[in-house]
C-alpha cells in the first residue's frame, strides 16, 4: 500500500469565518486513503473546533511553544500548511529551524483593518523565503504578491470553492414563512442579508449608511456574524431609525436556510480575498451587491450576477440595492446566472483536487 502523505495544518483562529470554514471543509473532503492529517490551533479554543470533533478530524489546542513543537515533531509531517498571517510569520522560520522544508502558506486576504500596513507587507515578503509554496485564493492576491517581489513559481493560485448542492435547496413556502416568523421578519418585506464577522474591514457601517438612505422602502436586513463591533452597529442602526428593520442574528449554523429566504445579498467590505459568503449567496441563487475589492470581481460579474461598487460609497451601495428591490425579475435572472457561475467556475471539488495535487508535487519533490 502506498505511503500516506502526512499533512499538518496550523491555524490562528477558531472562529467561524470564511477561512475557518474552507479549511475545515477541505480536511473533511481530503482523500483519507492518500493523506493523514492533523491540526494545531495556535490560538484560544473556539466554535469551529466543534465541527472538527463531530467529524473526528484530529486536532490539538496550543499547549505552549515547546509542547507544540514536540507535538509537531512527533507527528513527523511531510508537509506543513499555515493559515493566517500571525501563524505564518511565527512558524515559517521556526519550521525551517526544525528541519521542515515542505511548508505551504495560504493568503486569504490582505488585511483585517482595511489598510495594508507597511510592516505587514515587509514581514510577509521577508519570511516567504521559508515557504515552498504560497497559495493565493484570488488572481488579485496573486498579482499583489508578485508586485511585492515574490517569484511567480512560488505562488500557487487556487480559488476557494463552495459546494453548490448544500445551498441550492429552495425551502418550501411554509418553511420560509415559519423561519421569517421565528426571526420576526415581516412576511412581505424584501430580505437583505450580510454574512460577515463584525469587524471594521467588513464595512457594515457603510451598509447601515446605505440603508438609512432607503429606510422608507419595505425591507428587512439580516446581519449574520459575531464581532467586537456589534454594540456600535446596533447603536448606529437605532440612530438611523433602522432598529425595526435590521436584525442582528449573531453567529449561525443555518446559513443555507437563511440564504433561502434572502432576496439580495450585500457585502460592503473594505478588503477581501475571495469571500466565501459571496460564493454561498451565489450558490443559493441570490444576486449580490458588493464592493469591488480583492477577488470579489472574479466572482461577481457586474451587471450580470449582481452589482459592484467602490468601497466606502454608501450612496452607490444604496442605488444598486434599490434597483434590485424594485425589480423581482432582475433578481431572479442575476441569481440564476450567479448559481451557474459557481457551478462552472468555483466548485469545491476543484479546490480540493488542486490542493491535493500541490501536496503530492511537494512530497514527490
XYZ file of C-alpha atoms in Angstrom:
365
model
C 0.000 0.000 0.000
C 1.270 3.460 -0.938
C 2.502 5.567 1.985
C 0.016 8.187 3.120
C 1.314 11.738 2.944
C 1.265 13.322 6.402
C -0.083 16.881 6.325
C -0.055 19.106 9.395
C -2.196 22.257 9.473
C -1.565 25.181 11.834
C -4.409 27.653 12.299
C -4.513 31.004 14.055
C -8.278 31.271 14.546
C -11.105 29.127 15.897
C -13.926 31.469 14.943
C -16.479 30.560 12.295
C -15.435 32.731 9.381
C -14.865 32.030 5.720
C -11.236 30.953 6.099
C -12.026 28.644 9.003
C -14.950 27.017 7.197
C -12.973 26.474 3.998
C -10.083 24.848 5.901
C -12.454 22.586 7.823
C -14.425 21.521 4.749
C -11.186 20.797 2.922
C -9.958 18.422 5.644
C -13.390 16.829 5.718
C -13.199 16.095 1.972
C -9.489 15.277 1.584
C -8.693 11.774 0.320
C -8.186 9.856 3.575
C -6.534 6.960 1.754
C -3.795 9.208 0.388
C -3.401 11.726 3.220
C -3.110 11.607 7.004
C -3.901 14.954 8.605
C -3.655 16.703 11.964
C -4.355 20.277 13.065
C -2.812 22.568 15.676
C -4.933 25.530 16.761
C -2.294 28.020 17.858
C -4.904 30.253 19.469
C -7.633 30.119 22.131
C -10.348 27.468 21.802
C -13.433 28.340 19.764
C -16.589 27.244 17.989
C -15.035 25.814 14.813
C -13.482 23.036 16.897
C -16.929 21.543 17.489
C -17.087 20.891 13.746
C -13.754 19.034 13.891
C -14.911 16.970 16.851
C -18.115 15.994 15.087
C -16.205 14.815 12.003
C -13.473 13.164 14.119
C -10.720 15.232 12.481
C -7.599 15.040 14.653
C -6.546 18.313 16.275
C -4.936 19.729 19.396
C -5.088 23.053 21.216
C -1.969 25.078 21.793
C -0.029 23.917 24.866
C 2.782 26.456 24.672
C 5.580 26.721 22.157
C 7.823 23.870 23.336
C 4.956 21.363 23.676
C 3.588 22.450 20.297
C 6.988 21.812 18.722
C 7.222 18.375 20.339
C 3.751 17.547 19.071
C 4.614 18.591 15.511
C 7.857 16.609 15.509
C 6.019 13.616 16.968
C 3.574 13.694 14.085
C 6.554 13.873 11.669
C 4.755 15.736 8.880
C 5.734 15.541 5.243
C 4.019 18.898 4.648
C 3.016 21.744 6.975
C 0.252 24.120 5.865
C -0.043 27.511 7.608
C -3.231 29.597 7.737
C -3.368 33.217 8.841
C -0.724 35.942 8.845
C 0.201 35.653 12.524
C 0.700 31.903 12.237
C 2.670 32.295 9.012
C 5.052 34.860 10.456
C 5.531 32.927 13.684
C 6.076 29.469 12.212
C 7.882 29.910 8.874
C 11.358 30.354 10.341
C 10.669 28.024 13.273
C 9.721 25.173 10.953
C 12.852 25.708 8.866
C 14.984 25.548 12.032
C 13.195 22.278 12.896
C 14.245 20.882 9.516
C 10.771 21.008 7.977
C 11.049 22.463 4.489
C 7.790 21.472 2.783
C 5.847 24.424 4.160
C 2.802 25.941 2.450
C 1.227 29.267 3.373
C -2.267 30.442 2.428
C -3.189 34.093 1.963
C -6.977 34.505 2.209
C -6.947 38.300 2.500
C -4.608 41.245 2.777
C -5.821 42.915 5.962
C -8.369 42.851 8.773
C -8.377 46.620 9.153
C -8.953 47.942 5.639
C -5.368 49.207 5.258
C -2.390 47.043 4.337
C 0.378 48.139 6.706
C 3.993 48.648 5.637
C 5.433 46.186 8.145
C 2.753 43.635 7.343
C 3.940 43.672 3.723
C 7.642 43.629 4.558
C 7.475 40.859 7.153
C 5.391 38.718 4.806
C 7.813 39.139 1.911
C 10.950 38.696 4.059
C 9.775 35.386 5.549
C 8.225 33.999 2.357
C 11.624 32.504 1.504
C 10.851 29.808 4.097
C 7.778 28.690 2.127
C 7.841 26.179 -0.698
C 4.508 27.457 -1.983
C 2.277 30.436 -1.232
C -1.378 29.779 -2.049
C -3.295 32.823 -3.275
C -7.080 32.386 -3.311
C -7.706 35.008 -5.990
C -5.965 36.432 -9.013
C -5.876 39.838 -7.336
C -3.948 38.427 -4.379
C -1.601 36.511 -6.689
C -0.910 39.771 -8.549
C -0.343 41.592 -5.265
C 2.233 39.012 -4.173
C 4.057 39.269 -7.497
C 4.109 43.061 -7.252
C 5.685 42.770 -3.803
C 8.559 40.709 -5.146
C 7.538 37.058 -4.724
C 8.689 34.837 -7.557
C 5.928 33.598 -9.813
C 6.925 29.955 -9.371
C 6.365 30.222 -5.592
C 2.761 31.441 -5.969
C 0.014 28.871 -6.430
C -3.392 30.229 -7.464
C -6.144 28.025 -6.008
C -9.566 29.607 -5.864
C -11.783 28.960 -2.877
C -14.752 26.783 -3.720
C -18.216 26.044 -2.431
C -20.483 23.008 -2.558
C -23.429 24.385 -4.511
C -25.575 21.396 -3.561
C -25.547 22.480 0.087
C -27.063 25.844 -0.743
C -29.164 25.383 -3.841
C -32.024 23.775 -1.911
C -35.113 26.010 -2.035
C -37.230 25.898 1.110
C -40.906 25.113 0.856
C -43.035 28.245 1.166
C -44.384 27.045 4.506
C -40.857 26.686 5.931
C -39.869 30.118 4.629
C -42.878 31.626 6.373
C -42.065 29.785 9.596
C -38.428 30.960 9.548
C -39.399 34.573 8.883
C -41.925 34.469 11.715
C -39.337 32.969 14.044
C -36.896 35.769 13.209
C -39.562 38.447 13.494
C -39.180 39.446 9.839
C -42.328 40.861 8.159
C -43.549 38.377 5.579
C -43.991 40.979 2.840
C -40.586 42.650 3.186
C -37.622 42.149 0.883
C -34.908 40.321 2.807
C -31.343 41.614 2.522
C -28.596 39.538 4.147
C -24.975 40.200 5.050
C -22.843 37.326 6.356
C -19.534 38.585 7.770
C -17.665 38.903 11.044
C -18.437 42.230 12.720
C -15.048 43.841 12.117
C -14.232 47.250 10.600
C -12.823 45.703 7.419
C -16.223 44.216 6.552
C -17.733 47.683 6.130
C -21.021 47.193 7.990
C -21.049 50.870 8.924
C -21.361 51.768 5.226
C -24.197 49.287 4.798
C -26.093 50.992 7.611
C -25.498 54.381 5.970
C -26.822 52.989 2.673
C -29.884 51.514 4.362
C -30.656 54.842 6.018
C -30.996 56.329 2.531
C -33.556 53.618 1.680
C -35.364 53.444 5.008
C -38.750 54.368 3.529
C -38.693 51.181 1.445
C -40.052 47.852 2.673
C -37.070 45.689 3.584
C -35.552 43.680 6.418
C -31.817 43.163 6.896
C -30.226 40.093 8.454
C -26.755 40.830 9.852
C -25.186 37.427 10.439
C -21.883 37.195 12.289
C -20.102 37.910 15.568
C -17.544 40.531 16.472
C -16.464 43.442 18.621
C -18.402 45.993 16.560
C -21.841 44.611 17.391
C -22.779 47.144 20.093
C -21.625 50.052 17.961
C -23.553 48.794 14.930
C -26.724 48.218 16.949
C -26.423 51.752 18.309
C -25.824 53.236 14.847
C -28.818 51.368 13.407
C -31.036 52.839 16.115
C -29.647 56.320 15.488
C -30.548 55.988 11.806
C -34.087 54.832 12.630
C -33.432 51.297 11.382
C -33.855 49.330 14.603
C -37.125 47.784 13.340
C -35.536 46.799 10.019
C -32.089 45.465 10.966
C -31.830 42.128 12.770
C -28.507 41.161 14.369
C -28.560 37.362 14.424
C -25.043 36.643 15.684
C -23.206 33.536 14.536
C -25.473 30.971 12.883
C -25.165 27.398 11.708
C -28.222 27.583 9.426
C -26.718 29.797 6.714
C -28.250 27.777 3.827
C -31.735 28.255 5.300
C -31.171 31.978 5.915
C -29.939 32.426 2.345
C -33.012 30.578 1.110
C -35.214 33.401 2.443
C -32.820 36.093 1.175
C -33.690 38.248 -1.830
C -30.467 40.309 -2.007
C -27.023 39.642 -0.531
C -24.733 42.560 0.344
C -21.040 42.580 1.272
C -19.659 46.127 1.750
C -16.069 45.165 2.651
C -13.049 47.433 2.547
C -10.773 44.496 1.717
C -11.295 40.852 0.753
C -9.522 37.822 -0.595
C -12.089 35.512 -2.184
C -15.136 35.825 0.107
C -16.826 32.537 0.900
C -20.022 34.337 1.934
C -20.437 35.739 -1.585
C -19.864 32.267 -3.032
C -22.512 30.821 -0.735
C -25.002 33.525 -1.696
C -24.400 32.916 -5.399
C -24.700 29.158 -4.830
C -28.103 29.895 -3.293
C -29.241 31.747 -6.410
C -29.174 35.158 -4.692
C -27.975 38.317 -6.521
C -25.046 40.093 -4.883
C -24.259 43.760 -4.284
C -20.657 44.034 -3.141
C -17.679 46.349 -3.074
C -15.088 45.899 -5.803
C -12.202 44.849 -3.574
C -9.795 41.909 -3.656
C -11.083 38.956 -5.640
C -14.763 39.942 -5.482
C -14.781 40.967 -9.149
C -13.533 37.480 -10.037
C -16.752 36.168 -8.519
C -19.394 38.807 -9.202
C -19.806 39.897 -12.812
C -21.035 43.479 -12.597
C -24.467 43.851 -14.175
C -24.786 40.093 -14.744
C -24.682 38.230 -11.414
C -25.026 41.335 -9.278
C -23.529 44.795 -8.886
C -20.093 46.048 -7.836
C -19.443 49.458 -6.272
C -16.295 51.133 -4.916
C -15.734 50.615 -1.205
C -16.922 53.264 1.255
C -19.591 54.612 -1.141
C -22.915 54.156 0.694
C -24.825 56.245 -1.869
C -23.841 53.894 -4.712
C -24.478 50.874 -2.493
C -27.993 52.189 -1.795
C -28.579 52.828 -5.500
C -27.754 49.254 -6.533
C -29.732 47.730 -3.657
C -32.699 49.878 -4.675
C -32.510 48.700 -8.302
C -32.760 45.080 -7.167
C -35.511 45.784 -4.639
C -37.618 47.313 -7.418
C -37.120 44.507 -9.937
C -38.004 40.945 -8.929
C -37.306 39.581 -12.414
C -33.808 41.072 -12.396
C -33.159 39.482 -9.004
C -34.151 36.081 -10.371
C -32.071 36.450 -13.539
C -28.935 37.581 -11.709
C -29.391 34.901 -9.075
C -29.689 32.178 -11.703
C -26.570 33.365 -13.538
C -24.660 33.535 -10.261
C -25.525 29.926 -9.473
C -24.403 28.847 -12.938
C -21.090 30.673 -12.455
C -20.411 28.987 -9.107
C -21.148 25.547 -10.533
C -18.898 26.043 -13.549
C -16.000 28.044 -12.087
C -15.817 27.596 -8.316
C -16.662 24.005 -7.483
C -15.403 22.878 -4.087
C -14.179 19.605 -5.565
C -11.838 21.549 -7.865
C -10.276 23.359 -4.905
C -9.754 20.069 -3.047
C -8.215 18.366 -6.087
C -5.812 21.233 -6.810
C -4.653 21.400 -3.187
C -4.149 17.629 -3.055
C -2.162 17.848 -6.310
C 0.038 20.532 -4.740
C 0.691 18.322 -1.709
C 1.619 15.395 -3.966
C 4.023 17.507 -6.007
C 5.764 18.833 -2.909
C 6.021 15.348 -1.430
C 7.412 13.762 -4.596
C 9.996 16.539 -4.979
